[in-house]
Coordinates of C-alpha atoms in Angstrom, one line a residue:
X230 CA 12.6 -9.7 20.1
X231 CA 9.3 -11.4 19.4
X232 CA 8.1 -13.7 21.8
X233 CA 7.8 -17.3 20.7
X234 CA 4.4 -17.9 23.0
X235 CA 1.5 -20.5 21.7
X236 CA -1.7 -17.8 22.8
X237 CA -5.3 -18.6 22.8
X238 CA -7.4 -17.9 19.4
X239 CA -9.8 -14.8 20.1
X240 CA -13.0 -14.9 18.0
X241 CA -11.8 -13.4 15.0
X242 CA -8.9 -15.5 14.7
X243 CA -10.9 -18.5 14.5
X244 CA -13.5 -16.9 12.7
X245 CA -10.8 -16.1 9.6
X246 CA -10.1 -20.0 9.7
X247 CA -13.9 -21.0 9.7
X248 CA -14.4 -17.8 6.7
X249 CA -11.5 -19.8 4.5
X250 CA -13.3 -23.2 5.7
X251 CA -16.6 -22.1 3.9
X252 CA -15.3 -20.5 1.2
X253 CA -12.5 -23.4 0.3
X254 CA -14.2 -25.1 -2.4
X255 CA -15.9 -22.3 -4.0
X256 CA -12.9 -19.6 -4.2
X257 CA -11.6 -19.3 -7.8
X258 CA -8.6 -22.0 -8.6
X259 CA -10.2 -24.6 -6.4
X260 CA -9.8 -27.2 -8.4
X261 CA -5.8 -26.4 -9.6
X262 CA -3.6 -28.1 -7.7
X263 CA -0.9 -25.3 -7.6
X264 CA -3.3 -22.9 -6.6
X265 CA -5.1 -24.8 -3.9
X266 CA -1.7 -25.9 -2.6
X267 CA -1.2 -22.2 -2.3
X268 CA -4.0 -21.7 -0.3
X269 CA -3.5 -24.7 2.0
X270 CA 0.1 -23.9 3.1
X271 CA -1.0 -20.1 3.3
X272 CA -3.8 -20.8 6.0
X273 CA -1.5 -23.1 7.9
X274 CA 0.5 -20.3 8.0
X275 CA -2.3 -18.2 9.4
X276 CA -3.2 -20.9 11.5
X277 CA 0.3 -20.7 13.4
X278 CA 0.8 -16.9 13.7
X279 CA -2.3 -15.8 14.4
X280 CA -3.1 -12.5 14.0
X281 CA 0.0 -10.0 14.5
X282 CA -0.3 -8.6 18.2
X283 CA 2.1 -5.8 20.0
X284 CA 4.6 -8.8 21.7
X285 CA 5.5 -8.8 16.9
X286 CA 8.1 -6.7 16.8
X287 CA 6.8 -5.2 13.6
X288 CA 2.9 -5.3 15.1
X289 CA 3.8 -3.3 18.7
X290 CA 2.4 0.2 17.4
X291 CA -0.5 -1.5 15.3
X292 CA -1.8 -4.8 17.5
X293 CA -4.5 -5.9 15.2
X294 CA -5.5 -8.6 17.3
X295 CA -6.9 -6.1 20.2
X296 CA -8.3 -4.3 17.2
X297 CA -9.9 -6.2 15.3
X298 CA -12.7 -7.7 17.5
X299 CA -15.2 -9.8 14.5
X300 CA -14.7 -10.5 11.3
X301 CA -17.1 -10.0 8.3
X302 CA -18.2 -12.4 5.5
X303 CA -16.8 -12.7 2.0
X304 CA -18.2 -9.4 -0.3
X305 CA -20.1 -10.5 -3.1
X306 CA -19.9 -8.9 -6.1
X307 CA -23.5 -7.7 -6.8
X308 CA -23.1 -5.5 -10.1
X309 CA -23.7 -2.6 -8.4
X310 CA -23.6 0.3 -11.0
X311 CA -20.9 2.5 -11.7
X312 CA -20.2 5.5 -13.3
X313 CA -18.4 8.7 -13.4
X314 CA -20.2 9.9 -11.0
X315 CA -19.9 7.3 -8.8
X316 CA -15.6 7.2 -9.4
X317 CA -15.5 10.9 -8.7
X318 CA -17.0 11.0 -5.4
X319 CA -14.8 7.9 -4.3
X320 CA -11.9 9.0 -5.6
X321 CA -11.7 13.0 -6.0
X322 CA -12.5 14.8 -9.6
X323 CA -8.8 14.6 -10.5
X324 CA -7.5 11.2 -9.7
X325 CA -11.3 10.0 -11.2
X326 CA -10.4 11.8 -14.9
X327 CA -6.5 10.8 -14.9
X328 CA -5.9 9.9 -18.4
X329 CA -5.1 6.1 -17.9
X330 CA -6.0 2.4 -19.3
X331 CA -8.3 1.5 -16.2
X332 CA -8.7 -1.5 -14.6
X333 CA -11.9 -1.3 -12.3
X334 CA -12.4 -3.8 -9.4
X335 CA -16.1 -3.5 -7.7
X336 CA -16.7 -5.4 -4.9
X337 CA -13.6 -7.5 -5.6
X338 CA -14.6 -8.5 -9.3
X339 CA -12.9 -7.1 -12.0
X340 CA -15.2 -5.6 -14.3
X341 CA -14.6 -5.6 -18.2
X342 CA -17.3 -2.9 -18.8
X343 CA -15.6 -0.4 -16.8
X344 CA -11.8 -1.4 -18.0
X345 CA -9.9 -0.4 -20.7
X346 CA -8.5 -4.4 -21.1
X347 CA -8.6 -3.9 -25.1
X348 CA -6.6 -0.7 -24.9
X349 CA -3.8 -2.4 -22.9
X350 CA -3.8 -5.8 -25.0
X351 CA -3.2 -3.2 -27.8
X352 CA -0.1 -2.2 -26.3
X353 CA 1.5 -5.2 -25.7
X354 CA 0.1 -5.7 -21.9
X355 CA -1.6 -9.0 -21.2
X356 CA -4.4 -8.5 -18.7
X357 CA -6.4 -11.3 -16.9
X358 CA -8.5 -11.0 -13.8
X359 CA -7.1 -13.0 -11.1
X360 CA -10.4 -14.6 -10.4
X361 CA -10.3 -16.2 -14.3
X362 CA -6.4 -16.9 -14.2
X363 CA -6.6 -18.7 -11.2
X364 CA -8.5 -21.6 -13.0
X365 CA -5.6 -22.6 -14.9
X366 CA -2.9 -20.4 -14.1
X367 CA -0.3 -20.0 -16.8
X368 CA 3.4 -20.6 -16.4
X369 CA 4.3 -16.9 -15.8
X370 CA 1.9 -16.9 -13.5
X371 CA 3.3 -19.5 -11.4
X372 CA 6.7 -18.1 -11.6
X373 CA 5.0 -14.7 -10.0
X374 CA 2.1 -15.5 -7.4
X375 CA 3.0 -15.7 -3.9
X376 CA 6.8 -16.4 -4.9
X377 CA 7.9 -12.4 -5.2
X378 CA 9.7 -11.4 -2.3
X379 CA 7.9 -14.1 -0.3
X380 CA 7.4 -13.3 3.7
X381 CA 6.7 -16.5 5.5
X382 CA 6.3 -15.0 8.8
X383 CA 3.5 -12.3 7.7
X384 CA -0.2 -13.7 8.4
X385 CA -1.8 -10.8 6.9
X386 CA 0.1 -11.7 3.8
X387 CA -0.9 -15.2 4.4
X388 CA -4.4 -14.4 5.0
X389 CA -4.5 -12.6 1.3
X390 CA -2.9 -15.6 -0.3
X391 CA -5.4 -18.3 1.3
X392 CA -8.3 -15.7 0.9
X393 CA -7.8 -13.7 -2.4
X394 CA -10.2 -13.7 -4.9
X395 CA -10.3 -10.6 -7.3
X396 CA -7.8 -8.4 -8.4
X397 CA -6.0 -8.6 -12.0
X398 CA -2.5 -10.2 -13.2
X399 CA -0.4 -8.1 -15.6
X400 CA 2.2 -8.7 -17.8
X401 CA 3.8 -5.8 -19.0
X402 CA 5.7 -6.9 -22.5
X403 CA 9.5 -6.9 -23.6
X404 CA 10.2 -3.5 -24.3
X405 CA 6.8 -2.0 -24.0
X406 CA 6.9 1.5 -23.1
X407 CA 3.4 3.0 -22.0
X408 CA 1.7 6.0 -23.4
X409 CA -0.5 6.9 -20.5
X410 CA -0.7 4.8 -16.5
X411 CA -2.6 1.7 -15.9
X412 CA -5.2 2.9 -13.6
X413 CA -6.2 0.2 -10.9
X414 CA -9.0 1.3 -8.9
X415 CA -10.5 -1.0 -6.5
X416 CA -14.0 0.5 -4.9
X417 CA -16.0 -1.7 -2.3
X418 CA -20.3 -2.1 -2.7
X419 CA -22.8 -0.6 -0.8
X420 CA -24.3 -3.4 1.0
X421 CA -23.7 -4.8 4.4
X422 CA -20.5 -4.8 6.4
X423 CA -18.0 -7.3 4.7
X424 CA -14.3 -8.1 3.7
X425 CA -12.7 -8.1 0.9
X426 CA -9.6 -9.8 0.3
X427 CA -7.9 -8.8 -3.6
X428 CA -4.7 -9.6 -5.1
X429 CA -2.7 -8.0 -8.1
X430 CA 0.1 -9.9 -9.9
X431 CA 2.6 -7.6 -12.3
X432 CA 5.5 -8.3 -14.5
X433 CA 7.5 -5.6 -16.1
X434 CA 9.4 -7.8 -18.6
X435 CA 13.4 -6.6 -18.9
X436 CA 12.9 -2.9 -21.0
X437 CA 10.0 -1.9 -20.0
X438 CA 8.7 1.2 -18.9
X439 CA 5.0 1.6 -17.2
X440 CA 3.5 4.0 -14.8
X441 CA 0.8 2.3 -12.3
X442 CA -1.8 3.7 -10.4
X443 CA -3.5 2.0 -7.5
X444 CA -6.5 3.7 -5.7
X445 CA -9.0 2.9 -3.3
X446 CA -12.4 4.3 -2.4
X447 CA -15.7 3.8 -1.4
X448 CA -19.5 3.4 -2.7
X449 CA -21.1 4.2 0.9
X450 CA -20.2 0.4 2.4
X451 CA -19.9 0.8 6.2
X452 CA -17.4 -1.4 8.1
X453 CA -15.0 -2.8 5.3
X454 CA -11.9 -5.0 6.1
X455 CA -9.6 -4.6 2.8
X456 CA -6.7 -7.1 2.9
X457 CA -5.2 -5.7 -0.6
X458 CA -1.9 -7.2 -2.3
X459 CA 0.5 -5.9 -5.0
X460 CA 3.3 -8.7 -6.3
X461 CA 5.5 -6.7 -8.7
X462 CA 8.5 -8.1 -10.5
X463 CA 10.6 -5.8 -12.6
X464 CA 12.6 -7.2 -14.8
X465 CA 16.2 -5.6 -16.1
X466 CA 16.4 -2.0 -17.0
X467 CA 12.6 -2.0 -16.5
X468 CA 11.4 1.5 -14.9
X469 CA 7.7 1.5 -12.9
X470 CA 6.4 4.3 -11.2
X471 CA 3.8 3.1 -8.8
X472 CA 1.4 5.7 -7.0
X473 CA -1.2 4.9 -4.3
X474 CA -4.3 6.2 -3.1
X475 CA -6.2 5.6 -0.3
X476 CA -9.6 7.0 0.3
X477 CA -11.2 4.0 1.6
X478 CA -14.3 4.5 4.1
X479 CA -14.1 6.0 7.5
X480 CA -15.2 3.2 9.2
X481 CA -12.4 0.8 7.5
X482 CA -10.0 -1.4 8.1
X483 CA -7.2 -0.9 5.2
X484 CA -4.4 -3.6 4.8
X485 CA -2.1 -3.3 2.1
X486 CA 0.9 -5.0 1.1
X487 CA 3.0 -4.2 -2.1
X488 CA 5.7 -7.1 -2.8
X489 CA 8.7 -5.6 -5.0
X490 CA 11.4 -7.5 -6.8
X491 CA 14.0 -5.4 -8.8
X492 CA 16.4 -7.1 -11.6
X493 CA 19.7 -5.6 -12.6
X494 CA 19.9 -1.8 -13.8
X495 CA 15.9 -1.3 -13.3
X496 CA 14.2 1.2 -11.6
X497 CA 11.0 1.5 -9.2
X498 CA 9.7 4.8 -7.9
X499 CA 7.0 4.5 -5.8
X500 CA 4.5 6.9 -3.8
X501 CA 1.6 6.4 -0.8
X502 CA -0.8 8.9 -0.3
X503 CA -3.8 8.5 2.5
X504 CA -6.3 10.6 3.9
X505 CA -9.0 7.2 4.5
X506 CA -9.8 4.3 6.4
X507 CA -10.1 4.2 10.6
X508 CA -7.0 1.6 11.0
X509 CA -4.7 1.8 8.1
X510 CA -1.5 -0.7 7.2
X511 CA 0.9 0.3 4.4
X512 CA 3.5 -2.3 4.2
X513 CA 6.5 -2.6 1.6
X514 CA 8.8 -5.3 1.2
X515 CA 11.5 -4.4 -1.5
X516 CA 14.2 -6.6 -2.3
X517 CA 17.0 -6.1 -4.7
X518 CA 17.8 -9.2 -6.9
X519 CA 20.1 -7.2 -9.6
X520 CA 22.9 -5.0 -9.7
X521 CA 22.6 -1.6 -9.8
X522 CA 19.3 -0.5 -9.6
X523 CA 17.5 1.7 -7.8
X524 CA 14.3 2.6 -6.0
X525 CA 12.5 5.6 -4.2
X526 CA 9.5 4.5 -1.6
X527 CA 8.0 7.6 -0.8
X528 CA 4.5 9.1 0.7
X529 CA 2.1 11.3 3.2
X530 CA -0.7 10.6 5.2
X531 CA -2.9 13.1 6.9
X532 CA -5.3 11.8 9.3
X533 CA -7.5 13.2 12.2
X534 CA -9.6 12.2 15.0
X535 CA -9.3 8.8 15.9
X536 CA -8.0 7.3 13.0
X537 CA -4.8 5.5 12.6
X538 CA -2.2 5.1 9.8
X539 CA 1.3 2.7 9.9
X540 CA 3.5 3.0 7.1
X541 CA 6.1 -0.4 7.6
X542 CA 9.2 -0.3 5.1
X543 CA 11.3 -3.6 4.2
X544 CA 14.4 -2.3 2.3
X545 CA 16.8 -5.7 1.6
X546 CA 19.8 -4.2 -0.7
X547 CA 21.0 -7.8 -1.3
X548 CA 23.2 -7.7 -4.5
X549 CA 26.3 -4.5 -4.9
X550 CA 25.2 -0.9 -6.2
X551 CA 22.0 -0.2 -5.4
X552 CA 20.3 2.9 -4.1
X553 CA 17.5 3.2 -2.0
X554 CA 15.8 6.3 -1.1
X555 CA 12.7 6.6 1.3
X556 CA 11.2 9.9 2.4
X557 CA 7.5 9.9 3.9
X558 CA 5.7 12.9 5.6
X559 CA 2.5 12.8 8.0
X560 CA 0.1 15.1 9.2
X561 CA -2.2 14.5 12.3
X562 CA -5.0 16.0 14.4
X563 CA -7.2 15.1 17.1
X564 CA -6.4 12.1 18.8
X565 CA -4.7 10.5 15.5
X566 CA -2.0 8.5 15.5
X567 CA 0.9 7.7 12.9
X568 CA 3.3 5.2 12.9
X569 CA 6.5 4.6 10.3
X570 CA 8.6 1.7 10.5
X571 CA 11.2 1.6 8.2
X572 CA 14.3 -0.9 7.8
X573 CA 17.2 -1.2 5.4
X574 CA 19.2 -4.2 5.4
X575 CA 22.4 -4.4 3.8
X576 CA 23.5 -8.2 3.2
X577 CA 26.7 -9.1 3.5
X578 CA 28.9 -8.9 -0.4
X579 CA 26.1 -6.0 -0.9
X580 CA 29.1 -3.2 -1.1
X581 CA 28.6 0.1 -2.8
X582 CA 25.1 0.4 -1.5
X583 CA 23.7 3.8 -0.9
X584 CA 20.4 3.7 1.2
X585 CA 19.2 6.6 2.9
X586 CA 15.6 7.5 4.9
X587 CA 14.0 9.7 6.4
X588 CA 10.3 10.7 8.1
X589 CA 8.5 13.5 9.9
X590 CA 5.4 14.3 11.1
X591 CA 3.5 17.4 12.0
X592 CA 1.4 17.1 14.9
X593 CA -1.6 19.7 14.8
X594 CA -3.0 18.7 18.1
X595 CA -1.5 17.9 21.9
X596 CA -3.4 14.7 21.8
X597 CA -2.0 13.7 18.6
X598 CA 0.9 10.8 18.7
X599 CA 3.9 10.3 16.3
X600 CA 5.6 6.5 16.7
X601 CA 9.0 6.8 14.4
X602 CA 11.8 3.7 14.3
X603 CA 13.8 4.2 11.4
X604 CA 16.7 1.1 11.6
X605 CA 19.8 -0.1 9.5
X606 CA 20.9 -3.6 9.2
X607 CA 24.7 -2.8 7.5
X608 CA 26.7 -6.3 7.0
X609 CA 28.8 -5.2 4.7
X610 CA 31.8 -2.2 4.7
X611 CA 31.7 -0.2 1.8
X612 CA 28.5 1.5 2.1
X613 CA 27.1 4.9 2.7
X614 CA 24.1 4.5 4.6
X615 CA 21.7 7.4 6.9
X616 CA 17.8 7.5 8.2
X617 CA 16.3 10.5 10.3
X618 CA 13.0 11.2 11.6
X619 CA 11.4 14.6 13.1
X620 CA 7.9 15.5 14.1
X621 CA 6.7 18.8 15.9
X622 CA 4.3 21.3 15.5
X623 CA 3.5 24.3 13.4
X624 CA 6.4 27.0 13.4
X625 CA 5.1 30.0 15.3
X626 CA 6.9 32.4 13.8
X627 CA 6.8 31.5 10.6
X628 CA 3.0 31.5 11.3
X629 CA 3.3 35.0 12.6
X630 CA 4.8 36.3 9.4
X631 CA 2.4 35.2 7.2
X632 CA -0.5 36.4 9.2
X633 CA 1.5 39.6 9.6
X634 CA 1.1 39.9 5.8
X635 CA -2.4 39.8 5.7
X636 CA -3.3 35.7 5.4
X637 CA -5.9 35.1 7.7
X638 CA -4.5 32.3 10.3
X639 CA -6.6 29.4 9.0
X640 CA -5.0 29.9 5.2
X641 CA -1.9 30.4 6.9
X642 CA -1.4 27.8 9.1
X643 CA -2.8 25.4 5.4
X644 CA -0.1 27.3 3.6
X645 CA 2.6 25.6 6.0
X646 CA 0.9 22.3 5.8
X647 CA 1.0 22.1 2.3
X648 CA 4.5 23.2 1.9
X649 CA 5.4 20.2 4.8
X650 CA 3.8 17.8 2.9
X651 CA 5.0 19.1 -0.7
X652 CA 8.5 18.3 0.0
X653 CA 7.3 14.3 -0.6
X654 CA 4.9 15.2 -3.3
X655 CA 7.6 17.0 -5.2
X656 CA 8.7 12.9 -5.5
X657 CA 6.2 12.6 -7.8
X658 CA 7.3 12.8 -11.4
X659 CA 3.8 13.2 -13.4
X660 CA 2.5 16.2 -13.1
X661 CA -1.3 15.6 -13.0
X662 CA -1.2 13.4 -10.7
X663 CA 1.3 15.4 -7.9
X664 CA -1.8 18.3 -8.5
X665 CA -4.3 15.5 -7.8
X666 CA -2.3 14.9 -4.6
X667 CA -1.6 18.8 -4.1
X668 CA -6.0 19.1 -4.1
X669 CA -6.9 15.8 -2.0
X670 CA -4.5 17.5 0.6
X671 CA -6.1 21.0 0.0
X672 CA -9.3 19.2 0.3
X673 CA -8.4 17.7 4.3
X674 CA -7.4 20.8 4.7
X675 CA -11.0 22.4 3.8
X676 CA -9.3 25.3 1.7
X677 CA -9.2 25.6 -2.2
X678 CA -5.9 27.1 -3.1
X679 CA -5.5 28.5 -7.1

C-alpha cells in the first residue's frame, strides 16, 4: 500500500522544478496554449509526487529518490558530427547497418541530415520532429500527446511531459504496410554531464502494418539522465512490432516509458533488450481498448558489476478476447541487480481473456540479486490466466557435459547463457535483427560465436 505521507523536497527534487522554471518559456510549444497547459498540469503533477521513493509500491526495488542525488541541465544540441562510424560504435555493427528509414535524434534534436524523413513521407508516413510540431500542434496530435494510456500518478512520466523537447511524432497511414523498420535512434553529445528529456508520438492508422526500432547509445557523454517516452496508438487490425535497444553510457541514468493503446483485432509485439546504463527503468503500460487483439511484451537484460536494471509491466485487458503474453529473461554478475514487476489486470466484463507471464533470471555471481513479483488482477470469471518466475545459477552438470566434450569452460558456460537468453530472443520475428541481439549478447559475453 503506498503511503500517503507529504515528505520534504531533497535537492534534486526541487532542482527538476527550478530546471522546468528556467526552461518554461523557451521549451518548444511555449507559446500554444494546449501545449503549455500540458506542461503546467504535468509539473504540478511532479510537484505533488515527488520523485518515486521505495514507500511507491511500484518504486520499492528502484528508489530513485535515494539515487538520484543532483540533477543536470538541459542538453543542448550542439551539431556534433555524426557518421557511420560514430552509429556503429554506439550502437554495435549490426543494429548500426539494419536496413531501415532512420530517424536520428542527437542530443535531443532530431536531425534531417541523418534521417530518411523523404523515404517515409514516400510511403505514406508523416514525420515531424516534436520540437517543430509542438509550435502548432495539429489535431491528431492533440488526440495522441500525453492522452494515450495516460498515468496520472507517474512523476517520471510527468516529468517527460513538462520537460520534453526532441523526439519525433509519426503517423503511420490507413493501410500502409512498410517495406523495411523505422529506425529511431536517439544518441546523447559529448560534452558535459546533462539530461535529456525526449518524447516520441505514433499512430498506426486501422490497417496498418510497421515494424519500429528504438535504440539508444552513446557519443562518450559521461553522466547522462535520459527520461525517454514512447506514446503508441494502434489503430484496428493494425500490427507493430516494436524492438528496443539500450546501450546508453555506463555512467547513465536510463528512464524509459512506452505508452500502448490497442484498437480492436490489432496486434503489438514488442521486445527490450539492455546491456547499458548504471540505473536503468523499462516501464510498459499496455491497455486494451478493442476486442480481440493481442500483444506480446517481451525482453533480456544482462548486466554486471554494479549496475541495475527494472523491467515494470502494466497489462490492463479491459475489453473481451484479448491475449497477452509477457516473457522476459536476465542475466547478472557481480554485484548487479535486476528487478521485474509485472501486472495483468483483468477488468471486470473483460471475459475470454488469456494473459499469461513469465520471468527468470540467471545469477552468475553469489553477490548478484534477482527481485521478481509477477501479479494478477482477475475481476472477471471466464478467463485463463498464469505468471511464473525462476532464477538460479548455471546447471552444473550440464556444464560438465559440455566441457566433457571438449569446450573449454569459458565457451561452455557462454554456450548455456546464450541458449537462457535465446528462449526470449526466439520472440523476435525479423531475422537480422534477433542475430543483432544474438551478437550484442555474444559481445557481454566476450566470445564471438560463428
Amino acid at each position: 500500500m503506498d503511503l500517503p505521507v507529504q515528505q520534504f523536497r531533497t535537492k534534486a527534487e526541487q532542482a527538476f522544478l527550478d530546471l522546468f522554471e528556467g526552461a518554461e518559456k523557451a521549451l518548444p510549444g511555449a507559446r500554444d496554449p494546449f501545449v503549455s497547459g500540458l506542461r503546467t498540469k504535468a509539473i504540478e503533477t511532479y510537484s505533488r509526487l515527488g520523485l518515486p521513493h521505495r514507500r511507491i509500491e511500484a518504486w520499492k526495488y528502484t528508489d530513485l529518490r535515494a539515487r538520484l542525488t543532483d540533477v543536470h541541465p538541459l542538453l543542448k544540441a550542439e551539431g556534433v558530427a555524426v557518421g557511420e562510424a560514430e552509429l556503429e560504435r554506439a550502437l554495435g555493427r549490426e543494429v548500426a547497418r539494419l536496413p531501415a528509414y532512420r530517424l536520428v535524434v542527437v542530443e535531443g534534436d532530431l536531425r534531417a541530415d541523418l534521417s530518411d524523413i523523404a523515404g517515409l513521407k514516400a510511403k505514406g508516413v508523416e514525420v515531424v520532429s516534436l520540437g517543430h510540431a509542438l509550435e502548432k500542434p495539429p489535431s491528431w496530435l492533440k488526440s495522441v500527446l500525453a492522452q494515450v494510456n495516460l498515468r496520472e500518478d507517474d512523476p517520471v512520466l510527468a516529468l517527460n511531459t513538462a520537460l520534453m523537447t526532441g523526439g519525433g511524432t509519426l503517423r503511420i497511414g490507413e493501410g500502409v504496410t512498410l517495406d523495411k523498420a523505422i529506425h529511431i535512434i536517439q544518441l546523447d553529445g559529448k560534452g558535459e554531464p546533462a539530461t535529456t528529456v525526449t518524447r516520441n508520438v505514433v499512430i498506426a492508422e486501422p490497417g496498418s502494418s510497421a515494424m519500429l526500432v528504438e535504440s539508444f547509445g552513446s557519443l562518450g557523454l559521461r553522466g547522462l539522465q535520459r527520461n525517454a517516452v514512447t506514446e503508441l496508438r494502434i489503430g484496428a487490425k493494425a500490427a507493430i512490432r516494436h524492438m528496443k535497444l539500450q546501450r546508453d553510457g555506463e555512467e547513465a541514468l536510463h528512464l524509459s516509458t512506452w505508452l500502448v493503446e490497442l484498437g480492436a483485432d490489432a496486434r503489438y509485439d514488442a521486445f527490450q533488450f539492455s546491456t547499458g546504463a548504471a540505473v536503468a527503468r523499462n516501464q510498459i503500460y499496455a491497455r486494451f481498448a478493442g476486442e480481440g487483439s493481442a500483444a506480446d511484451l517481451s525482453g533480456s537484460f544482462l548486466m554486471r558489476g554494479q549496475q541495475h536494471c527494472d523491467t515494470t509491466l502494466l497489462v490492463e485487458h479491459r475489453v473481451p478476447r484479448c491475449t497477452s503474453r509477457e516473457l522476459f529473461k536476465g542475466v547478472l554478475d557481480g554485484d548487479a541487480r535486476g528487478v521485474f514487476q509485472g501486472k495483468i489486470i483483468v477488468s471486470p466484463g473483460a471475459q475470454k481473456t488469456d494473459g499469461k507471464q513469465m520471468t527468470g533470471a540467471l545469477l552468475l555471481s553469489e553477490t548478484a540479486e534477482f527481485d521478481s513479483k509477477p501479479e494478477l488482477e482477475i475481476f472477471a470469471d471466464d478467463v485463463v490466466c498464469g505468471h511464473g518466475s525462476t532464477s538460479g545459477q548455471i546447471d552444473e552438470d550440464l556444464l560438465f557435459y559440455l566441457e566433457a566434450r571438449g569446450i573449454p569452460e569459458a565457451e561452455a558456460r557462454a554456450l548455456l547463457i546464450q541458449a537462457f537468453v535465446g528462449e526470449a530472443l526466439e520472440r523476435v520475428e525479423d531475422e537480422g535483427l534477433r542475430d543483432a541481439f544474438a551478437r550484442a549478447s555474444a559481445e557481454w559475453l566476450g566470445v564471438r560465436f560463428d
